[in-house]
Amino acid sequence: YLEHGRCIAVTIKALGYPSRSLLSAWLQELHPQERTRVVGQFQELAPEAKQSAVLALCMRTASAQVVADDVGVSRGSLYKWKNQLLGNDATAPMKRKQDASASPDRAELEQQLETLQRDIRRLQLEKDLLKKANELLKKELGIDRQHLTNREKTQLVDALRPTYPLTELLCEVGLPRSSYFYHRAQMVVADKYLDALQAMADIFERNYRCYGYRRMHASLADQSVTISEKVVRRLMKEECLIAATSKRRRYGSYMGEISPAPDNLLNRDFSASAPNEKWLTDITEFQIPAGKVYLSPVIDCFDGMVVSWSIGTRPNAELVNTMLDAAIDKVTASGDRPVVHSDRGGHYRWPGWLSRIAEAKLVRSMSRKGSSPDNAACEGFFGRLKIEMFFSRDWLSTTIEEFVAAVDAYIRWYNEARIKISLGSRSPTEYRRRLGIAA
């Protein structure tokens, strides 16, 4: 063992015996100092160090063992690096004793080295781009850079400019130089709207994500944020503050001509000079996974305020009668006798409804058969409610009780906080307060 370079494998090969385990036991017994183990920590070499070692191996400036010892690895690891960097088909290094004309061409090896360095740099750049896309843009690590917008590409390039040349970054992300400088200038300009953007996002979320640019502009004006409607519209588009759209689905309560119908006194004139002149009513249906819910409101034509409402799981007489009783209580003290306009549904022809109307000395009015525009203002309220509160949300895990509470909360917000452009960008409650009318 000592004569064969202190190598167990060489010793066994030269002698033909004993086994590795037996020889190790003998060494431990006779020369324990020769088998002392050194425990260290593996440290990965930098790619540049590996490339230098492979270049030295291929140039044969020294033997493979000397090169491996200088780097601190085995000869096998050194050749493994060569195969990884140059491929298995690369020309094998020639022995120093052979003719110098058979050695690899130095220029070719240097060219291969430069190619490897460029590939390593390109891969590192791709990695950095993906990492920055995840950090800055919250994109998945496997995102295709070609699917990014020019604005997002500009953000990536700006983030990596301290590390890489601008030309290299623009080429890698596929962004023209002119587009980069354009979006960079636009981003600087957008900074002056930073406070406005934060206010817009807060208004949008606080108001059921239903405000378009007109009501958004009015809300910003109330907060002393002065920008034009066109800028508001552009910023909302850029920030994806998009109001929900409608999905038409109507509930029908027509049961035939079960009693004489009164005349259509409104005749599609939904204007009123004072509160409690004209009331509109109807029933709308909500379908959620937990079941069906029905809403029956009374709408005042003066300012669109919801005078009273009832919410239940059955579209029966109790639903509409409860709503009517609450509305009558609002006008008992004032002595107002509004016109109550409805469609030709059976709820408004039942004895309970007719007796309540007569006792309160209210005036009945009905739409023509199958003519929804005759009650368009009430239908419009249902449309706004469903666009702003219902269609834009997921009700999968919502119970009936939770949904009823959500509808009730929306109607209260509608009366007290939701601004209407037709009321001077004020809510119905605020509008009446400005006029000195008790809401």
Tab-separated table of C-alpha atoms in Angstrom:
chain	number	residue	atom	x	y	z
A	1	TYR	CA	0.000	0.000	0.000
A	2	LEU	CA	2.805	2.417	0.966
A	3	GLU	CA	4.840	1.427	-2.122
A	4	HIS	CA	1.885	1.834	-4.463
A	5	GLY	CA	1.133	5.463	-3.780
A	6	ARG	CA	-1.127	4.813	-0.760
A	7	CYS	CA	-3.918	3.777	-3.110
A	8	ILE	CA	-6.064	0.784	-2.101
A	9	ALA	CA	-7.265	0.082	-5.648
A	10	VAL	CA	-3.715	0.095	-7.103
A	11	THR	CA	-2.414	-2.111	-4.286
A	12	ILE	CA	-5.138	-4.746	-4.773
A	13	LYS	CA	-4.613	-4.709	-8.537
A	14	ALA	CA	-0.860	-5.194	-8.188
A	15	LEU	CA	-1.054	-8.000	-5.590
A	16	GLY	CA	-4.285	-9.653	-6.646
A	17	TYR	CA	-5.456	-9.776	-3.049
A	18	PRO	CA	-6.927	-9.082	-0.448
A	19	SER	CA	-10.406	-7.532	-0.580
A	20	ARG	CA	-10.860	-3.804	-0.131
A	21	SER	CA	-12.551	-4.193	3.267
A	22	LEU	CA	-9.821	-6.513	4.571
A	23	LEU	CA	-7.007	-4.234	3.393
A	24	SER	CA	-8.749	-1.277	5.003
A	25	ALA	CA	-8.973	-3.197	8.283
A	26	TRP	CA	-5.236	-4.032	8.158
A	27	LEU	CA	-4.373	-0.399	7.500
A	28	GLN	CA	-6.542	0.730	10.382
A	29	GLU	CA	-4.770	-1.722	12.675
A	30	LEU	CA	-1.155	-1.219	11.532
A	31	HIS	CA	-1.103	2.351	10.184
A	32	PRO	CA	-4.107	4.210	11.590
A	33	GLN	CA	-2.508	7.557	10.815
A	34	GLU	CA	-2.612	6.707	7.097
A	35	ARG	CA	-6.427	6.342	7.145
A	36	THR	CA	-7.293	9.559	8.942
A	37	ARG	CA	-10.304	11.091	7.286
A	38	VAL	CA	-10.659	14.781	6.549
A	39	VAL	CA	-14.181	16.176	6.647
A	40	GLY	CA	-14.735	19.248	4.532
A	41	GLN	CA	-17.535	21.151	2.859
A	42	PHE	CA	-18.135	20.965	-0.872
A	43	GLN	CA	-17.869	24.297	-2.610
A	44	GLU	CA	-19.097	24.664	-6.181
A	45	LEU	CA	-16.581	26.272	-8.525
A	46	ALA	CA	-17.562	29.309	-10.542
A	47	PRO	CA	-18.306	28.696	-14.257
A	48	GLU	CA	-15.283	30.820	-15.206
A	49	ALA	CA	-12.952	28.582	-13.152
A	50	LYS	CA	-14.334	25.462	-14.843
A	51	GLN	CA	-13.842	26.995	-18.276
A	52	SER	CA	-10.226	27.929	-17.457
A	53	ALA	CA	-9.517	24.391	-16.250
A	54	VAL	CA	-10.999	22.849	-19.408
A	55	LEU	CA	-8.987	25.235	-21.567
A	56	ALA	CA	-5.775	24.259	-19.728
A	57	LEU	CA	-6.651	20.581	-20.194
A	58	CYS	CA	-7.237	21.001	-23.929
A	59	MET	CA	-4.126	23.148	-24.450
A	60	ARG	CA	-2.019	20.578	-22.565
A	61	THR	CA	0.006	23.199	-20.742
A	62	ALA	CA	0.366	20.545	-18.017
A	63	SER	CA	-0.812	17.008	-17.368
A	64	ALA	CA	-4.461	16.361	-16.558
A	65	GLN	CA	-3.534	15.378	-12.969
A	66	VAL	CA	-1.609	18.617	-12.440
A	67	VAL	CA	-4.527	20.682	-13.779
A	68	ALA	CA	-6.958	18.742	-11.581
A	69	ASP	CA	-4.743	19.227	-8.506
A	70	ASP	CA	-4.492	22.953	-9.180
A	71	VAL	CA	-8.273	23.235	-9.285
A	72	GLY	CA	-8.786	20.839	-6.391
A	73	VAL	CA	-10.822	18.140	-8.147
A	74	SER	CA	-10.273	14.665	-9.533
A	75	ARG	CA	-9.220	13.912	-13.102
A	76	GLY	CA	-12.664	12.375	-13.709
A	77	SER	CA	-14.397	15.608	-12.723
A	78	LEU	CA	-12.086	17.555	-15.016
A	79	TYR	CA	-12.971	15.385	-18.015
A	80	LYS	CA	-16.644	15.545	-17.062
A	81	TRP	CA	-16.471	19.340	-17.282
A	82	LYS	CA	-14.855	19.072	-20.690
A	83	ASN	CA	-17.709	16.892	-21.968
A	84	GLN	CA	-20.311	19.262	-20.521
A	85	LEU	CA	-18.791	22.358	-22.069
A	86	LEU	CA	-17.465	21.008	-25.382
A	87	GLY	CA	-19.610	17.923	-25.878
A	88	ASN	CA	-18.711	14.256	-26.016
A	89	ASP	CA	-17.652	14.569	-29.644
A	90	ALA	CA	-14.989	17.177	-28.904
A	91	THR	CA	-11.452	16.369	-29.977
A	92	ALA	CA	-9.643	14.485	-27.222
A	93	PRO	CA	-6.559	16.211	-25.778
A	94	MET	CA	-3.350	14.895	-27.275
A	95	LYS	CA	-0.376	13.690	-25.265
A	96	ARG	CA	2.545	16.044	-24.988
A	97	LYS	CA	4.875	13.445	-26.504
A	98	GLN	CA	2.966	13.482	-29.769
A	99	ASP	CA	3.757	15.780	-32.610
A	100	ALA	CA	2.767	19.384	-31.992
A	101	SER	CA	0.962	19.547	-35.348
A	102	ALA	CA	-1.658	17.079	-34.045
A	103	SER	CA	-2.678	19.295	-31.084
A	104	PRO	CA	-5.985	21.205	-31.292
A	105	ASP	CA	-5.940	24.578	-32.882
A	106	ARG	CA	-5.670	27.271	-30.206
A	107	ALA	CA	-7.842	29.760	-32.083
A	108	GLU	CA	-10.625	27.200	-32.442
A	109	LEU	CA	-10.553	26.432	-28.722
A	110	GLU	CA	-10.645	30.100	-27.834
A	111	GLN	CA	-13.607	30.537	-30.156
A	112	GLN	CA	-15.391	27.640	-28.447
A	113	LEU	CA	-14.664	29.221	-25.095
A	114	GLU	CA	-16.113	32.553	-26.218
A	115	THR	CA	-19.210	30.755	-27.481
A	116	LEU	CA	-19.636	29.042	-24.134
A	117	GLN	CA	-19.242	32.320	-22.304
A	118	ARG	CA	-21.860	33.960	-24.511
A	119	ASP	CA	-24.262	31.071	-23.914
A	120	ILE	CA	-23.737	31.275	-20.166
A	121	ARG	CA	-24.355	35.026	-20.204
A	122	ARG	CA	-27.485	34.617	-22.307
A	123	LEU	CA	-28.892	31.962	-19.974
A	124	GLN	CA	-28.118	34.139	-16.969
A	125	LEU	CA	-29.908	37.060	-18.622
A	126	GLU	CA	-32.968	34.903	-19.317
A	127	LYS	CA	-33.000	33.788	-15.694
A	128	ASP	CA	-32.757	37.374	-14.433
A	129	LEU	CA	-35.584	38.481	-16.734
A	130	LEU	CA	-37.893	35.732	-15.493
A	131	LYS	CA	-37.007	36.525	-11.896
A	132	LYS	CA	-37.704	40.240	-12.336
A	133	ALA	CA	-40.984	39.503	-14.133
A	134	ASN	CA	-42.040	37.509	-11.099
A	135	GLU	CA	-40.927	40.192	-8.624
A	136	LEU	CA	-42.121	43.355	-10.384
A	137	LEU	CA	-45.049	42.199	-12.509
A	138	LYS	CA	-46.213	39.260	-10.368
A	139	LYS	CA	-45.968	36.952	-13.389
A	140	GLU	CA	-45.387	33.205	-13.293
A	141	LEU	CA	-41.751	32.122	-13.531
A	142	GLY	CA	-42.454	30.362	-16.831
A	143	ILE	CA	-44.100	33.371	-18.520
A	144	ASP	CA	-43.372	33.880	-22.206
A	145	ARG	CA	-41.728	37.295	-22.531
A	146	GLN	CA	-43.353	37.806	-25.917
A	147	HIS	CA	-46.748	37.893	-24.184
A	148	LEU	CA	-45.758	40.900	-22.066
A	149	THR	CA	-46.932	44.368	-23.023
A	150	ASN	CA	-44.382	46.957	-24.145
A	151	ARG	CA	-44.965	48.817	-20.880
A	152	GLU	CA	-44.131	45.679	-18.872
A	153	LYS	CA	-41.048	45.023	-21.009
A	154	THR	CA	-39.920	48.586	-20.332
A	155	GLN	CA	-40.212	47.987	-16.592
A	156	LEU	CA	-38.067	44.848	-16.890
A	157	VAL	CA	-35.406	46.610	-18.943
A	158	ASP	CA	-35.220	49.491	-16.451
A	159	ALA	CA	-34.824	47.055	-13.559
A	160	LEU	CA	-31.863	45.260	-15.216
A	161	ARG	CA	-30.079	48.225	-16.824
A	162	PRO	CA	-27.524	48.470	-13.981
A	163	THR	CA	-26.428	44.892	-14.777
A	164	TYR	CA	-26.707	44.542	-18.567
A	165	PRO	CA	-26.234	46.878	-21.559
A	166	LEU	CA	-29.435	48.457	-22.892
A	167	THR	CA	-28.971	47.063	-26.412
A	168	GLU	CA	-28.627	43.509	-25.107
A	169	LEU	CA	-31.748	43.842	-22.934
A	170	LEU	CA	-33.890	45.296	-25.723
A	171	CYS	CA	-32.821	42.516	-28.090
A	172	GLU	CA	-33.606	39.820	-25.527
A	173	VAL	CA	-37.142	41.071	-24.715
A	174	GLY	CA	-37.920	41.965	-28.337
A	175	LEU	CA	-38.616	45.656	-27.707
A	176	PRO	CA	-37.739	48.360	-30.271
A	177	ARG	CA	-35.562	51.140	-28.936
A	178	SER	CA	-38.120	53.826	-29.829
A	179	SER	CA	-40.901	51.949	-28.017
A	180	TYR	CA	-38.728	51.637	-24.939
A	181	PHE	CA	-38.044	55.357	-24.681
A	182	TYR	CA	-41.705	56.172	-25.418
A	183	HIS	CA	-43.046	53.982	-22.611
A	184	ARG	CA	-40.295	55.127	-20.284
A	185	ALA	CA	-41.418	58.728	-20.807
A	186	GLN	CA	-45.067	57.725	-20.328
A	187	MET	CA	-44.216	56.032	-17.040
A	188	VAL	CA	-42.591	59.226	-15.812
A	189	VAL	CA	-45.700	61.209	-16.801
A	190	ALA	CA	-47.951	58.646	-15.085
A	191	ASP	CA	-46.220	59.293	-11.783
A	192	LYS	CA	-48.042	62.621	-11.466
A	193	TYR	CA	-51.336	60.695	-11.393
A	194	LEU	CA	-50.184	58.340	-8.640
A	195	ASP	CA	-52.394	59.953	-5.978
A	196	ALA	CA	-55.335	60.012	-8.375
A	197	LEU	CA	-54.858	56.319	-9.205
A	198	GLN	CA	-54.889	55.385	-5.537
A	199	ALA	CA	-58.054	57.439	-4.983
A	200	MET	CA	-59.707	55.854	-8.040
A	201	ALA	CA	-58.923	52.329	-6.882
A	202	ASP	CA	-60.349	53.112	-3.440
A	203	ILE	CA	-63.541	54.631	-4.901
A	204	PHE	CA	-63.972	51.710	-7.303
A	205	GLU	CA	-63.667	49.047	-4.594
A	206	ARG	CA	-65.755	50.967	-2.063
A	207	ASN	CA	-68.665	51.320	-4.493
A	208	TYR	CA	-69.246	47.711	-5.591
A	209	ARG	CA	-66.801	48.061	-8.536
A	210	CYS	CA	-69.631	49.622	-10.563
A	211	TYR	CA	-68.544	53.222	-11.241
A	212	GLY	CA	-67.821	54.192	-14.826
A	213	TYR	CA	-65.609	57.132	-15.723
A	214	ARG	CA	-68.367	59.763	-15.318
A	215	ARG	CA	-69.263	58.880	-11.743
A	216	MET	CA	-65.593	58.245	-11.009
A	217	HIS	CA	-64.812	61.775	-12.230
A	218	ALA	CA	-67.567	63.210	-10.027
A	219	SER	CA	-66.328	61.277	-6.986
A	220	LEU	CA	-62.780	62.506	-7.547
A	221	ALA	CA	-64.066	66.076	-7.764
A	222	ASP	CA	-65.726	65.632	-4.354
A	223	GLN	CA	-62.295	64.680	-3.008
A	224	SER	CA	-60.713	67.773	-4.630
A	225	VAL	CA	-58.854	65.669	-7.216
A	226	THR	CA	-59.005	67.714	-10.425
A	227	ILE	CA	-58.405	65.808	-13.658
A	228	SER	CA	-60.413	65.659	-16.881
A	229	GLU	CA	-62.939	62.973	-17.755
A	230	LYS	CA	-60.731	61.813	-20.638
A	231	VAL	CA	-57.800	61.259	-18.289
A	232	VAL	CA	-60.068	59.403	-15.841
A	233	ARG	CA	-61.300	57.163	-18.654
A	234	ARG	CA	-57.749	56.437	-19.844
A	235	LEU	CA	-56.433	55.716	-16.349
A	236	MET	CA	-59.368	53.417	-15.573
A	237	LYS	CA	-58.669	51.489	-18.771
A	238	GLU	CA	-54.958	51.193	-17.983
A	239	GLU	CA	-55.647	50.028	-14.419
A	240	CYS	CA	-58.409	47.613	-15.568
A	241	LEU	CA	-61.063	49.345	-13.445
A	242	ILE	CA	-63.889	47.991	-15.592
A	243	ALA	CA	-67.493	48.078	-14.395
A	244	ALA	CA	-69.569	44.913	-14.718
A	245	THR	CA	-71.870	44.436	-17.726
A	246	SER	CA	-75.477	43.329	-17.799
A	247	LYS	CA	-76.945	39.850	-18.185
A	248	ARG	CA	-80.616	40.034	-19.035
A	249	ARG	CA	-82.906	37.603	-17.232
A	250	ARG	CA	-86.377	38.739	-16.161
A	251	TYR	CA	-88.819	37.322	-13.663
A	252	GLY	CA	-92.478	37.291	-14.756
A	253	SER	CA	-95.416	37.485	-12.350
A	254	TYR	CA	-98.258	37.779	-14.884
A	255	MET	CA	-101.196	35.503	-13.974
A	256	GLY	CA	-103.744	36.656	-16.485
A	257	GLU	CA	-106.475	39.266	-16.218
A	258	ILE	CA	-107.786	38.118	-12.826
A	259	SER	CA	-109.311	41.547	-12.074
A	260	PRO	CA	-109.935	44.809	-13.944
A	261	ALA	CA	-106.740	46.744	-14.629
A	262	PRO	CA	-106.564	50.507	-13.978
A	263	ASP	CA	-105.392	52.941	-16.646
A	264	ASN	CA	-101.744	53.682	-17.327
A	265	LEU	CA	-101.695	57.100	-15.671
A	266	LEU	CA	-97.942	57.614	-15.978
A	267	ASN	CA	-97.796	56.834	-19.700
A	268	ARG	CA	-93.978	56.510	-19.470
A	269	ASP	CA	-93.578	59.923	-17.842
A	270	PHE	CA	-91.355	59.132	-14.863
A	271	SER	CA	-90.580	62.724	-13.914
A	272	ALA	CA	-91.855	64.219	-10.665
A	273	SER	CA	-91.595	67.716	-9.213
A	274	ALA	CA	-91.644	66.585	-5.587
A	275	PRO	CA	-91.193	63.417	-3.530
A	276	ASN	CA	-94.107	60.989	-3.174
A	277	GLU	CA	-95.860	62.041	-6.382
A	278	LYS	CA	-95.172	58.871	-8.377
A	279	TRP	CA	-94.123	55.489	-7.046
A	280	LEU	CA	-93.001	52.496	-9.092
A	281	THR	CA	-92.937	48.887	-7.977
A	282	ASP	CA	-92.142	45.457	-9.383
A	283	ILE	CA	-90.536	42.149	-8.367
A	284	THR	CA	-87.154	40.849	-9.497
A	285	GLU	CA	-85.581	37.434	-9.007
A	286	PHE	CA	-82.027	36.440	-8.031
A	287	GLN	CA	-80.768	32.903	-8.618
A	288	ILE	CA	-77.785	31.809	-6.523
A	289	PRO	CA	-76.495	28.277	-5.805
A	290	ALA	CA	-78.229	28.320	-2.407
A	291	GLY	CA	-81.649	29.061	-3.949
A	292	LYS	CA	-83.843	31.856	-5.288
A	293	VAL	CA	-84.350	35.253	-3.654
A	294	TYR	CA	-86.954	37.879	-4.593
A	295	LEU	CA	-86.874	41.647	-4.119
A	296	SER	CA	-89.906	43.939	-4.148
A	297	PRO	CA	-89.107	47.693	-3.868
A	298	VAL	CA	-90.997	50.982	-4.130
A	299	ILE	CA	-89.083	53.574	-6.205
A	300	ASP	CA	-89.793	57.314	-5.981
A	301	CYS	CA	-89.723	58.955	-9.423
A	302	PHE	CA	-88.564	62.265	-7.922
A	303	ASP	CA	-84.961	61.163	-7.350
A	304	GLY	CA	-84.907	57.380	-7.668
A	305	MET	CA	-84.835	56.773	-3.914
A	306	VAL	CA	-85.960	53.340	-2.760
A	307	VAL	CA	-88.810	54.285	-0.399
A	308	SER	CA	-89.275	50.780	1.003
A	309	TRP	CA	-88.388	47.222	0.089
A	310	SER	CA	-88.890	43.641	1.154
A	311	ILE	CA	-86.704	40.628	0.400
A	312	GLY	CA	-87.793	36.996	0.647
A	313	THR	CA	-87.549	33.538	-0.843
A	314	ARG	CA	-91.137	33.440	-2.153
A	315	PRO	CA	-92.794	35.938	-4.538
A	316	ASN	CA	-96.085	35.875	-2.653
A	317	ALA	CA	-98.628	38.350	-1.290
A	318	GLU	CA	-96.730	38.739	1.976
A	319	LEU	CA	-93.666	40.013	0.084
A	320	VAL	CA	-95.481	42.854	-1.712
A	321	ASN	CA	-97.915	43.681	1.109
A	322	THR	CA	-95.086	44.088	3.638
A	323	MET	CA	-93.317	46.443	1.245
A	324	LEU	CA	-96.502	48.468	0.648
A	325	ASP	CA	-97.220	48.776	4.382
A	326	ALA	CA	-93.722	50.188	4.968
A	327	ALA	CA	-94.162	52.681	2.102
A	328	ILE	CA	-97.571	53.829	3.372
A	329	ASP	CA	-96.061	54.481	6.812
A	330	LYS	CA	-93.676	56.971	5.168
A	331	VAL	CA	-96.523	59.175	3.835
A	332	THR	CA	-99.137	58.798	6.556
A	333	ALA	CA	-97.942	61.842	8.484
A	334	SER	CA	-97.431	64.059	5.414
A	335	GLY	CA	-100.752	63.230	3.829
A	336	ASP	CA	-99.189	62.610	0.397
A	337	ARG	CA	-101.184	60.387	-1.941
A	338	PRO	CA	-98.812	59.144	-4.649
A	339	VAL	CA	-99.706	57.252	-7.795
A	340	VAL	CA	-98.535	53.621	-7.404
A	341	HIS	CA	-97.557	52.241	-10.804
A	342	SER	CA	-96.884	48.522	-11.410
A	343	ASP	CA	-96.985	45.943	-14.152
A	344	ARG	CA	-99.931	43.559	-14.589
A	345	GLY	CA	-98.603	40.942	-12.181
A	346	GLY	CA	-101.056	39.008	-10.038
A	347	HIS	CA	-99.586	40.419	-6.817
A	348	TYR	CA	-101.067	43.825	-7.608
A	349	ARG	CA	-104.570	42.431	-8.195
A	350	TRP	CA	-104.982	40.357	-5.055
A	351	PRO	CA	-107.470	41.510	-2.395
A	352	GLY	CA	-104.759	42.315	0.167
A	353	TRP	CA	-103.031	44.758	-2.182
A	354	LEU	CA	-106.272	46.376	-3.354
A	355	SER	CA	-107.573	46.897	0.180
A	356	ARG	CA	-104.336	48.521	1.333
A	357	ILE	CA	-104.325	50.875	-1.651
A	358	ALA	CA	-107.925	51.858	-0.978
A	359	GLU	CA	-107.465	52.398	2.768
A	360	ALA	CA	-104.411	54.630	2.213
A	361	LYS	CA	-106.267	56.489	-0.584
A	362	LEU	CA	-103.456	55.848	-3.030
A	363	VAL	CA	-103.978	55.880	-6.798
A	364	ARG	CA	-103.337	52.758	-8.870
A	365	SER	CA	-101.700	52.740	-12.300
A	366	MET	CA	-100.701	49.750	-14.444
A	367	SER	CA	-98.543	49.138	-17.489
A	368	ARG	CA	-100.012	47.719	-20.637
A	369	LYS	CA	-99.819	43.974	-21.078
A	370	GLY	CA	-96.312	42.797	-22.044
A	371	SER	CA	-94.931	46.349	-22.240
A	372	SER	CA	-91.902	46.597	-19.955
A	373	PRO	CA	-91.009	50.153	-21.129
A	374	ASP	CA	-94.175	51.312	-19.352
A	375	ASN	CA	-92.300	50.601	-16.094
A	376	ALA	CA	-88.824	51.354	-17.437
A	377	ALA	CA	-87.587	53.372	-14.452
A	378	CYS	CA	-88.174	50.459	-12.081
A	379	GLU	CA	-86.627	48.017	-14.551
A	380	GLY	CA	-83.649	50.357	-14.758
A	381	PHE	CA	-83.159	50.157	-10.998
A	382	PHE	CA	-83.158	46.361	-11.180
A	383	GLY	CA	-80.623	46.484	-13.999
A	384	ARG	CA	-78.266	48.747	-12.064
A	385	LEU	CA	-78.591	46.612	-8.945
A	386	LYS	CA	-77.749	43.396	-10.771
A	387	ILE	CA	-74.880	44.876	-12.781
A	388	GLU	CA	-73.261	46.583	-9.824
A	389	MET	CA	-73.921	44.109	-7.047
A	390	PHE	CA	-75.052	40.734	-8.408
A	391	PHE	CA	-73.414	39.748	-11.719
A	392	SER	CA	-69.922	40.909	-10.774
A	393	ARG	CA	-69.586	38.641	-7.723
A	394	ASP	CA	-69.325	34.924	-7.010
A	395	TRP	CA	-72.128	33.651	-4.774
A	396	LEU	CA	-71.082	29.989	-4.716
A	397	SER	CA	-70.459	29.799	-0.956
A	398	THR	CA	-73.105	32.367	0.049
A	399	THR	CA	-76.138	31.335	2.095
A	400	ILE	CA	-79.637	32.727	1.568
A	401	GLU	CA	-79.370	34.792	4.761
A	402	GLU	CA	-76.011	36.258	3.715
A	403	PHE	CA	-77.338	37.138	0.263
A	404	VAL	CA	-80.437	38.844	1.697
A	405	ALA	CA	-78.165	40.905	3.962
A	406	ALA	CA	-75.978	41.823	0.955
A	407	VAL	CA	-78.986	43.049	-1.071
A	408	ASP	CA	-80.250	45.043	1.908
A	409	ALA	CA	-76.812	46.640	2.383
A	410	TYR	CA	-76.652	47.557	-1.315
A	411	ILE	CA	-80.041	49.310	-1.254
A	412	ARG	CA	-79.036	51.343	1.803
A	413	TRP	CA	-75.788	52.287	0.057
A	414	TYR	CA	-77.806	53.119	-3.084
A	415	ASN	CA	-79.948	55.592	-1.140
A	416	GLU	CA	-77.245	57.128	1.017
A	417	ALA	CA	-73.949	57.024	-0.888
A	418	ARG	CA	-74.280	56.106	-4.578
A	419	ILE	CA	-74.044	59.280	-6.626
A	420	LYS	CA	-76.263	59.987	-9.641
A	421	ILE	CA	-75.133	62.350	-12.371
A	422	SER	CA	-78.749	63.493	-12.873
A	423	LEU	CA	-78.821	64.688	-9.244
A	424	GLY	CA	-75.712	66.800	-9.592
A	425	SER	CA	-73.412	63.908	-8.672
A	426	ARG	CA	-75.142	63.373	-5.336
A	427	SER	CA	-76.917	60.462	-3.720
A	428	PRO	CA	-80.732	60.645	-3.296
A	429	THR	CA	-80.371	61.237	0.444
A	430	GLU	CA	-77.778	63.985	-0.038
A	431	TYR	CA	-79.879	65.531	-2.814
A	432	ARG	CA	-82.929	65.788	-0.567
A	433	ARG	CA	-80.825	67.130	2.270
A	434	ARG	CA	-79.507	69.892	0.001
A	435	LEU	CA	-83.098	70.776	-0.919
A	436	GLY	CA	-84.153	70.825	2.724
A	437	ILE	CA	-86.403	67.794	2.275
A	438	ALA	CA	-86.422	65.090	4.941
A	439	ALA	CA	-85.292	61.827	3.358
